[in-house]
PDB file of C-alpha atoms and ligand atoms in Angstrom:
ATOM      1  CA  MET A   1       0.296   0.353   0.148  1.00 68.00           C
ATOM      2  CA  SER A   2       1.549   3.110  -0.957  1.00 95.00           C
ATOM      3  CA  TYR A   3       2.059   5.791   1.693  1.00 98.00           C
ATOM      4  CA  ARG A   4      -0.575   8.540   2.465  1.00 98.00           C
ATOM      5  CA  GLY A   5      -0.336  11.235   5.007  1.00 98.00           C
ATOM      6  CA  ARG A   6      -2.283  13.824   6.376  1.00 98.00           C
ATOM      7  CA  PHE A   7      -2.600  17.448   8.592  1.00 98.00           C
ATOM      8  CA  ALA A   8      -5.679  17.679  10.422  1.00 98.00           C
ATOM      9  CA  PRO A   9      -5.860  21.251  11.773  1.00 97.00           C
ATOM     10  CA  SER A  10      -8.922  22.112  13.779  1.00 96.00           C
ATOM     11  CA  PRO A  11     -10.259  25.854  12.925  1.00 96.00           C
ATOM     12  CA  THR A  12      -9.673  27.522  16.106  1.00 93.00           C
ATOM     13  CA  GLY A  13      -7.380  30.186  15.211  1.00 92.00           C
ATOM     14  CA  HIS A  14      -4.404  31.280  12.512  1.00 93.00           C
ATOM     15  CA  LEU A  15      -1.711  28.995  12.229  1.00 95.00           C
ATOM     16  CA  HIS A  16       0.233  29.309  14.429  1.00 93.00           C
ATOM     17  CA  PHE A  17       4.449  27.652  14.982  1.00 93.00           C
ATOM     18  CA  GLY A  18       3.021  24.623  16.590  1.00 92.00           C
ATOM     19  CA  SER A  19       0.455  23.714  13.510  1.00 94.00           C
ATOM     20  CA  LEU A  20       2.843  24.688  10.742  1.00 96.00           C
ATOM     21  CA  MET A  21       5.886  22.134  11.949  1.00 96.00           C
ATOM     22  CA  ALA A  22       3.209  19.148  11.793  1.00 97.00           C
ATOM     23  CA  ALA A  23       2.549  20.470   8.696  1.00 98.00           C
ATOM     24  CA  VAL A  24       6.404  20.647   7.387  1.00 98.00           C
ATOM     25  CA  GLY A  25       6.301  17.053   9.364  1.00 98.00           C
ATOM     26  CA  SER A  26       3.599  15.311   7.807  1.00 98.00           C
ATOM     27  CA  TRP A  27       4.185  17.293   4.558  1.00 98.00           C
ATOM     28  CA  LEU A  28       7.932  16.018   4.532  1.00 98.00           C
ATOM     29  CA  CYS A  29       7.315  12.537   5.568  1.00 98.00           C
ATOM     30  CA  ALA A  30       4.625  12.340   3.069  1.00 98.00           C
ATOM     31  CA  ARG A  31       6.929  13.365  -0.165  1.00 97.00           C
ATOM     32  CA  HIS A  32       9.808  11.347   1.203  1.00 97.00           C
ATOM     33  CA  ALA A  33       7.974   7.873   0.938  1.00 97.00           C
ATOM     34  CA  ASN A  34       7.027   9.694  -2.722  1.00 97.00           C
ATOM     35  CA  GLY A  35       3.353   9.232  -0.858  1.00 98.00           C
ATOM     36  CA  GLU A  36       0.494  11.621  -1.070  1.00 98.00           C
ATOM     37  CA  TRP A  37      -0.526  14.444   1.459  1.00 98.00           C
ATOM     38  CA  LEU A  38      -4.311  14.947   1.994  1.00 98.00           C
ATOM     39  CA  LEU A  39      -5.807  17.857   4.520  1.00 98.00           C
ATOM     40  CA  ARG A  40      -8.721  17.768   6.734  1.00 98.00           C
ATOM     41  CA  VAL A  41     -10.187  20.627   8.305  1.00 98.00           C
ATOM     42  CA  GLU A  42     -11.587  19.124  12.044  1.00 98.00           C
ATOM     43  CA  ASP A  43     -14.540  21.807  12.273  1.00 97.00           C
ATOM     44  CA  ILE A  44     -17.049  19.257  14.407  1.00 96.00           C
ATOM     45  CA  ASP A  45     -16.955  21.434  17.299  1.00 94.00           C
ATOM     46  CA  PRO A  46     -18.435  24.989  16.214  1.00 93.00           C
ATOM     47  CA  PRO A  47     -18.648  26.099  20.342  1.00 92.00           C
ATOM     48  CA  ARG A  48     -14.631  25.960  19.266  1.00 92.00           C
ATOM     49  CA  GLU A  49     -14.228  27.737  15.984  1.00 95.00           C
ATOM     50  CA  MET A  50     -12.948  31.199  15.010  1.00 94.00           C
ATOM     51  CA  PRO A  51     -14.969  32.596  11.834  1.00 96.00           C
ATOM     52  CA  GLY A  52     -12.620  32.656   9.051  1.00 97.00           C
ATOM     53  CA  SER A  53      -9.611  30.381  10.193  1.00 96.00           C
ATOM     54  CA  ALA A  54      -9.910  27.335   7.522  1.00 97.00           C
ATOM     55  CA  GLU A  55      -9.913  29.962   5.280  1.00 97.00           C
ATOM     56  CA  SER A  56      -7.177  31.319   6.818  1.00 97.00           C
ATOM     57  CA  ILE A  57      -5.043  27.949   7.228  1.00 97.00           C
ATOM     58  CA  LEU A  58      -6.020  27.134   4.085  1.00 98.00           C
ATOM     59  CA  ALA A  59      -5.307  29.944   1.983  1.00 97.00           C
ATOM     60  CA  ALA A  60      -1.529  29.850   4.340  1.00 98.00           C
ATOM     61  CA  LEU A  61      -0.205  26.338   4.152  1.00 98.00           C
ATOM     62  CA  PRO A  62       0.493  26.887  -0.044  1.00 98.00           C
ATOM     63  CA  ALA A  63       2.554  30.393   0.857  1.00 98.00           C
ATOM     64  CA  PHE A  64       4.895  27.899   3.031  1.00 98.00           C
ATOM     65  CA  GLY A  65       5.068  25.939  -0.239  1.00 98.00           C
ATOM     66  CA  LEU A  66       2.671  23.097   1.177  1.00 98.00           C
ATOM     67  CA  SER A  67       0.694  21.682  -1.192  1.00 95.00           C
ATOM     68  CA  ALA A  68      -2.070  18.940  -1.302  1.00 98.00           C
ATOM     69  CA  ASP A  69      -3.129  16.373  -3.163  1.00 98.00           C
ATOM     70  CA  ALA A  70      -6.389  16.557  -3.035  1.00 97.00           C
ATOM     71  CA  PRO A  71      -9.174  19.192  -2.007  1.00 98.00           C
ATOM     72  CA  PRO A  72      -9.347  19.601   1.783  1.00 98.00           C
ATOM     73  CA  LEU A  73     -12.557  17.226   3.370  1.00 98.00           C
ATOM     74  CA  PHE A  74     -14.358  19.590   5.691  1.00 98.00           C
ATOM     75  CA  GLN A  75     -15.916  17.258   9.024  1.00 98.00           C
ATOM     76  CA  SER A  76     -18.642  19.155   9.213  1.00 97.00           C
ATOM     77  CA  THR A  77     -19.785  17.729   5.483  1.00 98.00           C
ATOM     78  CA  ARG A  78     -19.294  14.088   7.664  1.00 98.00           C
ATOM     79  CA  GLN A  79     -22.015  13.996  10.100  1.00 97.00           C
ATOM     80  CA  HIS A  80     -23.409  10.785   8.325  1.00 98.00           C
ATOM     81  CA  ALA A  81     -20.521   8.911   8.347  1.00 98.00           C
ATOM     82  CA  TYR A  82     -19.716   9.839  12.306  1.00 98.00           C
ATOM     83  CA  ASP A  83     -23.579   8.521  12.366  1.00 98.00           C
ATOM     84  CA  ALA A  84     -23.262   5.011  11.054  1.00 98.00           C
ATOM     85  CA  ALA A  85     -20.333   4.917  12.980  1.00 98.00           C
ATOM     86  CA  PHE A  86     -21.470   5.626  16.252  1.00 98.00           C
ATOM     87  CA  GLU A  87     -24.943   3.435  15.106  1.00 98.00           C
ATOM     88  CA  GLN A  88     -22.625   0.211  14.402  1.00 98.00           C
ATOM     89  CA  LEU A  89     -21.070   0.965  17.782  1.00 98.00           C
ATOM     90  CA  LYS A  90     -24.354   1.034  19.531  1.00 98.00           C
ATOM     91  CA  ALA A  91     -25.786  -2.341  17.241  1.00 98.00           C
ATOM     92  CA  ALA A  92     -22.437  -4.387  18.766  1.00 98.00           C
ATOM     93  CA  ASP A  93     -23.564  -2.904  22.753  1.00 97.00           C
ATOM     94  CA  LEU A  94     -20.458  -1.065  22.757  1.00 98.00           C
ATOM     95  CA  VAL A  95     -21.520   2.216  23.751  1.00 98.00           C
ATOM     96  CA  PHE A  96     -24.209   3.519  26.661  1.00 96.00           C
ATOM     97  CA  PRO A  97     -26.350   6.809  27.643  1.00 96.00           C
ATOM     98  CA  CYS A  98     -24.464   8.597  29.936  1.00 95.00           C
ATOM     99  CA  TRP A  99     -26.623  11.254  32.177  1.00 94.00           C
ATOM    100  CA  CYS A 100     -23.626  11.215  34.646  1.00 90.00           C
ATOM    101  CA  SER A 101     -22.508  15.135  35.800  1.00 84.00           C
ATOM    102  CA  ARG A 102     -18.882  16.091  36.323  1.00 80.00           C
ATOM    103  CA  ASN A 103     -19.973  16.442  40.243  1.00 80.00           C
ATOM    104  CA  ASP A 104     -21.233  12.810  40.225  1.00 81.00           C
ATOM    105  CA  LEU A 105     -18.037  11.473  38.269  1.00 83.00           C
ATOM    106  CA  ALA A 106     -16.320  14.168  41.795  1.00 76.00           C
ATOM    107  CA  GLY A 107     -13.548  14.867  38.794  1.00 75.00           C
ATOM    108  CA  GLY A 108     -12.381  11.525  38.306  1.00 82.00           C
ATOM    109  CA  LEU A 109     -12.643   8.733  35.069  1.00 88.00           C
ATOM    110  CA  HIS A 110     -15.972   6.904  34.505  1.00 85.00           C
ATOM    111  CA  LEU A 111     -14.926   3.098  34.871  1.00 85.00           C
ATOM    112  CA  ASP A 112     -18.366   1.052  35.338  1.00 84.00           C
ATOM    113  CA  GLY A 113     -19.481   0.507  32.318  1.00 88.00           C
ATOM    114  CA  HIS A 114     -22.541   1.670  32.614  1.00 88.00           C
ATOM    115  CA  CYS A 115     -24.053   5.465  33.269  1.00 91.00           C
ATOM    116  CA  LEU A 116     -24.258   5.806  37.521  1.00 86.00           C
ATOM    117  CA  ALA A 117     -27.383   8.491  37.367  1.00 86.00           C
ATOM    118  CA  PRO A 118     -30.928   7.266  37.110  1.00 86.00           C
ATOM    119  CA  PRO A 119     -32.251   7.772  33.110  1.00 87.00           C
ATOM    120  CA  MET A 120     -33.880  11.278  32.551  1.00 90.00           C
ATOM    121  CA  PRO A 121     -35.505  11.045  29.441  1.00 89.00           C
ATOM    122  CA  ASP A 122     -36.045  14.906  29.117  1.00 91.00           C
ATOM    123  CA  ARG A 123     -32.662  15.067  28.471  1.00 92.00           C
ATOM    124  CA  THR A 124     -30.279  14.217  25.805  1.00 94.00           C
ATOM    125  CA  PRO A 125     -27.049  11.978  27.403  1.00 95.00           C
ATOM    126  CA  ALA A 126     -23.501  12.007  26.635  1.00 96.00           C
ATOM    127  CA  TRP A 127     -22.437   8.770  25.030  1.00 97.00           C
ATOM    128  CA  ARG A 128     -19.754   6.714  26.589  1.00 97.00           C
ATOM    129  CA  LEU A 129     -17.357   4.130  24.907  1.00 98.00           C
ATOM    130  CA  ARG A 130     -17.264   0.884  27.224  1.00 97.00           C
ATOM    131  CA  VAL A 131     -13.594   0.252  28.667  1.00 96.00           C
ATOM    132  CA  PRO A 132     -12.608  -2.579  28.833  1.00 95.00           C
ATOM    133  CA  ASP A 133      -9.005  -3.455  30.853  1.00 95.00           C
ATOM    134  CA  ILE A 134      -6.728  -3.739  28.255  1.00 96.00           C
ATOM    135  CA  GLU A 135      -3.293  -2.565  27.595  1.00 98.00           C
ATOM    136  CA  ILE A 136      -3.311  -0.640  23.761  1.00 98.00           C
ATOM    137  CA  ARG A 137       0.717  -1.028  22.647  1.00 98.00           C
ATOM    138  CA  PHE A 138       1.654   0.137  19.712  1.00 98.00           C
ATOM    139  CA  ASP A 139       5.148   1.485  18.209  1.00 98.00           C
ATOM    140  CA  ASP A 140       5.437   4.975  17.475  1.00 98.00           C
ATOM    141  CA  ALA A 141       8.064   5.658  14.969  1.00 98.00           C
ATOM    142  CA  LEU A 142       9.796   8.223  16.896  1.00 97.00           C
ATOM    143  CA  GLN A 143       8.528   8.106  20.093  1.00 97.00           C
ATOM    144  CA  GLY A 144       9.607   4.700  20.485  1.00 97.00           C
ATOM    145  CA  PRO A 145       7.491   1.519  22.384  1.00 98.00           C
ATOM    146  CA  GLN A 146       4.570   2.892  23.545  1.00 98.00           C
ATOM    147  CA  GLY A 147       1.586   1.555  26.295  1.00 98.00           C
ATOM    148  CA  GLN A 148      -1.226   2.543  27.963  1.00 98.00           C
ATOM    149  CA  HIS A 149      -3.845   1.170  29.932  1.00 97.00           C
ATOM    150  CA  LEU A 150      -6.912   2.078  28.728  1.00 96.00           C
ATOM    151  CA  ARG A 151      -9.386   2.315  31.120  1.00 94.00           C
ATOM    152  CA  THR A 152      -7.528   3.599  33.956  1.00 93.00           C
ATOM    153  CA  THR A 153      -6.137   6.086  31.469  1.00 95.00           C
ATOM    154  CA  ALA A 154      -8.833   7.152  29.506  1.00 95.00           C
ATOM    155  CA  GLY A 155     -12.287   5.599  31.281  1.00 95.00           C
ATOM    156  CA  ASP A 156     -16.022   5.271  29.143  1.00 96.00           C
ATOM    157  CA  PHE A 157     -14.486   7.890  27.346  1.00 96.00           C
ATOM    158  CA  VAL A 158     -17.457  10.134  25.411  1.00 96.00           C
ATOM    159  CA  ILE A 159     -18.146   9.662  21.581  1.00 98.00           C
ATOM    160  CA  ARG A 160     -20.843  11.700  21.579  1.00 97.00           C
ATOM    161  CA  ARG A 161     -21.384  14.808  23.857  1.00 95.00           C
ATOM    162  CA  VAL A 162     -24.806  15.681  25.280  1.00 92.00           C
ATOM    163  CA  GLU A 163     -25.418  18.597  22.290  1.00 91.00           C
ATOM    164  CA  GLY A 164     -24.800  16.090  19.555  1.00 92.00           C
ATOM    165  CA  LEU A 165     -21.692  16.808  18.924  1.00 96.00           C
ATOM    166  CA  TYR A 166     -19.207  13.867  17.713  1.00 98.00           C
ATOM    167  CA  ALA A 167     -15.877  13.453  19.929  1.00 98.00           C
ATOM    168  CA  TYR A 168     -12.536  14.071  18.216  1.00 98.00           C
ATOM    169  CA  GLN A 169     -11.473  10.681  18.594  1.00 98.00           C
ATOM    170  CA  LEU A 170     -14.226   8.982  17.104  1.00 98.00           C
ATOM    171  CA  ALA A 171     -14.909  11.615  13.826  1.00 98.00           C
ATOM    172  CA  CYS A 172     -10.494  11.247  13.819  1.00 98.00           C
ATOM    173  CA  VAL A 173     -10.422   7.815  13.567  1.00 98.00           C
ATOM    174  CA  VAL A 174     -13.551   7.714  11.271  1.00 99.00           C
ATOM    175  CA  ASP A 175     -11.990  10.156   8.502  1.00 98.00           C
ATOM    176  CA  ASP A 176      -8.493   8.305   9.061  1.00 98.00           C
ATOM    177  CA  ALA A 177      -9.949   5.482   7.319  1.00 98.00           C
ATOM    178  CA  PHE A 178     -12.175   7.451   5.339  1.00 98.00           C
ATOM    179  CA  GLN A 179      -9.165   9.424   3.513  1.00 98.00           C
ATOM    180  CA  GLY A 180      -7.347   5.820   3.052  1.00 98.00           C
ATOM    181  CA  VAL A 181      -4.564   7.239   5.494  1.00 98.00           C
ATOM    182  CA  THR A 182      -1.617   5.322   6.419  1.00 98.00           C
ATOM    183  CA  GLU A 183       0.448   6.910   8.171  1.00 98.00           C
ATOM    184  CA  VAL A 184      -0.499   9.664  11.107  1.00 98.00           C
ATOM    185  CA  VAL A 185       2.288  12.500  11.767  1.00 98.00           C
ATOM    186  CA  ARG A 186       0.909  14.986  14.280  1.00 98.00           C
ATOM    187  CA  GLY A 187       2.484  16.359  17.396  1.00 96.00           C
ATOM    188  CA  ASN A 188       3.202  15.069  20.570  1.00 96.00           C
ATOM    189  CA  ASP A 189       0.312  16.609  22.515  1.00 94.00           C
ATOM    190  CA  LEU A 190      -1.729  14.088  20.693  1.00 97.00           C
ATOM    191  CA  LEU A 191       0.497  10.580  21.877  1.00 98.00           C
ATOM    192  CA  ASP A 192      -2.297   9.794  24.772  1.00 97.00           C
ATOM    193  CA  SER A 193      -5.051  10.323  22.188  1.00 98.00           C
ATOM    194  CA  THR A 194      -3.732   7.663  20.102  1.00 98.00           C
ATOM    195  CA  PRO A 195      -4.020   4.471  22.429  1.00 98.00           C
ATOM    196  CA  ARG A 196      -8.165   5.630  22.396  1.00 98.00           C
ATOM    197  CA  GLN A 197      -8.338   5.932  18.494  1.00 98.00           C
ATOM    198  CA  ILE A 198      -6.396   2.046  18.049  1.00 98.00           C
ATOM    199  CA  TYR A 199      -9.359   0.433  20.145  1.00 98.00           C
ATOM    200  CA  LEU A 200     -12.230   2.706  18.459  1.00 98.00           C
ATOM    201  CA  GLN A 201     -10.508   1.404  15.180  1.00 98.00           C
ATOM    202  CA  ARG A 202     -10.578  -2.113  16.640  1.00 98.00           C
ATOM    203  CA  CYS A 203     -14.178  -1.660  17.548  1.00 98.00           C
ATOM    204  CA  LEU A 204     -15.072  -0.213  14.142  1.00 98.00           C
ATOM    205  CA  GLY A 205     -13.110  -3.024  11.948  1.00 98.00           C
ATOM    206  CA  LEU A 206     -11.060  -0.194  10.268  1.00 98.00           C
ATOM    207  CA  PRO A 207      -7.334  -0.185   9.864  1.00 98.00           C
ATOM    208  CA  THR A 208      -5.073   1.081  12.157  1.00 98.00           C
ATOM    209  CA  PRO A 209      -2.087   3.091  10.656  1.00 98.00           C
ATOM    210  CA  GLY A 210       1.216   3.943  11.646  1.00 98.00           C
ATOM    211  CA  TYR A 211       1.917   6.763  13.891  1.00 98.00           C
ATOM    212  CA  LEU A 212       4.750   9.553  14.716  1.00 98.00           C
ATOM    213  CA  HIS A 213       4.668  11.978  16.917  1.00 98.00           C
ATOM    214  CA  LEU A 214       6.608  14.756  16.776  1.00 98.00           C
ATOM    215  CA  PRO A 215       8.203  16.925  19.814  1.00 97.00           C
ATOM    216  CA  LEU A 216       6.033  19.349  21.337  1.00 94.00           C
ATOM    217  CA  ALA A 217       7.188  23.362  20.976  1.00 91.00           C
ATOM    218  CA  LEU A 218       7.741  24.850  24.169  1.00 90.00           C
ATOM    219  CA  ASP A 219       8.429  28.284  24.841  1.00 85.00           C
ATOM    220  CA  GLY A 220      11.922  29.691  26.633  1.00 81.00           C
ATOM    221  CA  GLN A 221       9.701  28.528  29.661  1.00 83.00           C
ATOM    222  CA  GLY A 222       9.048  25.504  28.910  1.00 83.00           C
ATOM    223  CA  ARG A 223       5.147  26.068  28.614  1.00 84.00           C
ATOM    224  CA  LYS A 224       3.208  24.599  25.890  1.00 82.00           C
ATOM    225  CA  LEU A 225       3.506  26.793  22.440  1.00 77.00           C
ATOM    226  CA  SER A 226      -0.085  27.031  22.181  1.00 69.00           C
ATOM    227  CA  LYS A 227      -0.393  28.412  25.227  1.00 63.00           C
ATOM    228  CA  SER A 228       2.320  31.457  25.028  1.00 60.00           C
ATOM    229  CA  GLU A 229       2.597  34.242  23.438  1.00 58.00           C
ATOM    230  CA  GLN A 230       4.811  32.750  20.640  1.00 53.00           C
ATOM    231  CA  ALA A 231       1.123  31.176  19.903  1.00 66.00           C
ATOM    232  CA  LEU A 232       0.870  34.205  17.744  1.00 74.00           C
ATOM    233  CA  PRO A 233      -0.065  33.182  13.780  1.00 87.00           C
ATOM    234  CA  VAL A 234       2.616  32.898  11.832  1.00 93.00           C
ATOM    235  CA  ASP A 235       3.038  34.801   8.472  1.00 96.00           C
ATOM    236  CA  PRO A 236       2.075  33.846   5.011  1.00 97.00           C
ATOM    237  CA  THR A 237       3.179  36.786   3.715  1.00 97.00           C
ATOM    238  CA  ASP A 238       6.186  36.768   4.526  1.00 97.00           C
ATOM    239  CA  PRO A 239       7.110  32.911   5.379  1.00 97.00           C
ATOM    240  CA  LEU A 240      10.749  31.930   5.046  1.00 97.00           C
ATOM    241  CA  PRO A 241      11.286  33.333   8.755  1.00 95.00           C
ATOM    242  CA  ALA A 242       8.975  30.603  10.042  1.00 96.00           C
ATOM    243  CA  LEU A 243       9.819  27.805   7.683  1.00 97.00           C
ATOM    244  CA  ARG A 244      13.800  28.359   8.394  1.00 97.00           C
ATOM    245  CA  GLU A 245      12.377  27.949  11.887  1.00 95.00           C
ATOM    246  CA  ALA A 246      10.084  25.006  11.840  1.00 96.00           C
ATOM    247  CA  LEU A 247      12.714  22.544  10.206  1.00 97.00           C
ATOM    248  CA  ALA A 248      15.512  23.875  12.386  1.00 96.00           C
ATOM    249  CA  PHE A 249      12.710  22.901  14.813  1.00 96.00           C
ATOM    250  CA  LEU A 250      12.746  19.450  13.267  1.00 97.00           C
ATOM    251  CA  ASP A 251      17.166  19.117  13.037  1.00 96.00           C
ATOM    252  CA  LEU A 252      16.344  19.692   9.233  1.00 96.00           C
ATOM    253  CA  PRO A 253      18.783  21.035   7.143  1.00 94.00           C
ATOM    254  CA  VAL A 254      18.417  24.900   6.472  1.00 95.00           C
ATOM    255  CA  LEU A 255      19.248  26.301   3.105  1.00 93.00           C
ATOM    256  CA  ARG A 256      20.046  29.497   4.573  1.00 89.00           C
ATOM    257  CA  HIS A 257      19.615  31.556   0.941  1.00 92.00           C
ATOM    258  CA  ALA A 258      16.573  30.372   0.001  1.00 94.00           C
ATOM    259  CA  ARG A 259      14.547  33.147  -1.307  1.00 95.00           C
ATOM    260  CA  GLU A 260      11.055  30.944  -2.052  1.00 97.00           C
ATOM    261  CA  PRO A 261       9.506  28.639   0.364  1.00 98.00           C
ATOM    262  CA  ALA A 262       9.412  25.782  -2.118  1.00 97.00           C
ATOM    263  CA  ALA A 263      13.625  25.616  -2.429  1.00 97.00           C
ATOM    264  CA  LEU A 264      14.027  25.400   1.612  1.00 97.00           C
ATOM    265  CA  LEU A 265      11.108  22.607   1.442  1.00 98.00           C
ATOM    266  CA  ALA A 266      13.303  20.970  -1.858  1.00 97.00           C
ATOM    267  CA  HIS A 267      16.510  21.384  -0.161  1.00 97.00           C
ATOM    268  CA  ALA A 268      15.199  19.831   3.379  1.00 97.00           C
ATOM    269  CA  ARG A 269      13.306  16.982   1.275  1.00 97.00           C
ATOM    270  CA  GLU A 270      16.608  16.346   0.044  1.00 96.00           C
ATOM    271  CA  HIS A 271      18.354  15.281   3.553  1.00 95.00           C
ATOM    272  CA  PHE A 272      14.895  14.081   5.177  1.00 97.00           C
ATOM    273  CA  SER A 273      14.514  10.794   6.414  1.00 95.00           C
ATOM    274  CA  PRO A 274      12.230   9.984   9.434  1.00 95.00           C
ATOM    275  CA  ALA A 275      14.965   8.850  11.278  1.00 93.00           C
ATOM    276  CA  ARG A 276      16.907  12.167  11.050  1.00 94.00           C
ATOM    277  CA  LEU A 277      13.685  13.755  13.520  1.00 97.00           C
ATOM    278  CA  PRO A 278      14.597  14.577  16.829  1.00 96.00           C
ATOM    279  CA  HIS A 279      14.020  11.852  19.232  1.00 93.00           C
ATOM    280  CA  CYS A 280      12.402  13.932  21.919  1.00 95.00           C
ATOM    281  CA  SER A 281       8.778  14.563  23.081  1.00 95.00           C
ATOM    282  CA  GLU A 282       9.181  17.801  23.503  1.00 94.00           C
ATOM    283  CA  ARG A 283      11.858  20.916  23.101  1.00 93.00           C
ATOM    284  CA  ALA A 284      12.130  25.100  23.220  1.00 91.00           C
ATOM    285  CA  VAL A 285      12.391  26.806  20.111  1.00 89.00           C
ATOM    286  CA  ALA A 286      15.491  28.868  19.188  1.00 77.00           C
TER     287      ALA A 286
HETATM  288  N1  LIG B 301      -6.956  18.450  15.000  1.00 73.62           N
HETATM  289  C1  LIG B 301      -6.125  18.562  16.005  1.00 73.62           C
HETATM  290  C2  LIG B 301      -5.299  19.753  16.528  1.00 73.62           C
HETATM  291  O1  LIG B 301      -5.400  20.792  15.130  1.00 73.62           O
HETATM  292  C3  LIG B 301      -5.182  17.198  15.312  1.00 73.62           C
HETATM  293  C4  LIG B 301      -5.732  16.065  14.924  1.00 73.62           C
HETATM  294  C5  LIG B 301      -4.706  15.114  14.010  1.00 73.62           C
HETATM  295  O2  LIG B 301      -3.646  15.493  13.476  1.00 73.62           O
HETATM  296  O3  LIG B 301      -4.813  13.402  14.699  1.00 73.62           O
HETATM  297  O4  LIG B 301      -4.486  19.640  17.318  1.00 73.62           O
END
């Protein structure tokens, strides 16, 4: 099967350094493998979205030289697919409706496989996946062998929220399979979501792609970049400085005199191999 990668931003703001780095990393892995690189706009959570963000991110990527091989998939058009996956889980008795409040759970995990609150027919429930006591193991291509005891880490996690919105975990696995993604390359902040996604793939009979989690970008004070002022948008009208920084962050050669993003990327691609990527879970941006 030929390589197919993807970049899947949530439209909650403009493209920032962390997301540019993930886009560059996944693009280089795909191009290195002579594979395809697809885009997916994860617009399934309207309350968290910023108007104009999807357009702004999609317009910025080509300015950084990052071209996709197909038009982007918008998750807002995929409700029927999530409904079908949800019905499949329901038919297999793998989910249960839950009226428990945060207070009921006292801030802890839901571990019981059934709702602890009395059913409230006049209130829409959330739906949780019944999670068994298993360890999910996988080999991350950069972070190495991983294992997570799903029940004690994630518990019976929500796949459909009270508002009727599907959770990221469900939409992500349904669409990675729909888009035929063979390798997921993304930021390390999603490493601990991966076991939930692998378990959902097993429940739904979907293939499990390979995973590679890039180091999380931190600021000089060790804070996650997206939580600090360096989460300022990168400037697509002046793409070279941020692109150089993203390549340097990934330990890739930076062609100092390049005048075009395409030349910078072509040089990095020539010298790229996934083994060159920094083998760490997080690092500060220079
Ligand atoms: N939409 C997620 C984000 O912007 C990324 C999801 C993924 O790559 O699986 O953080």
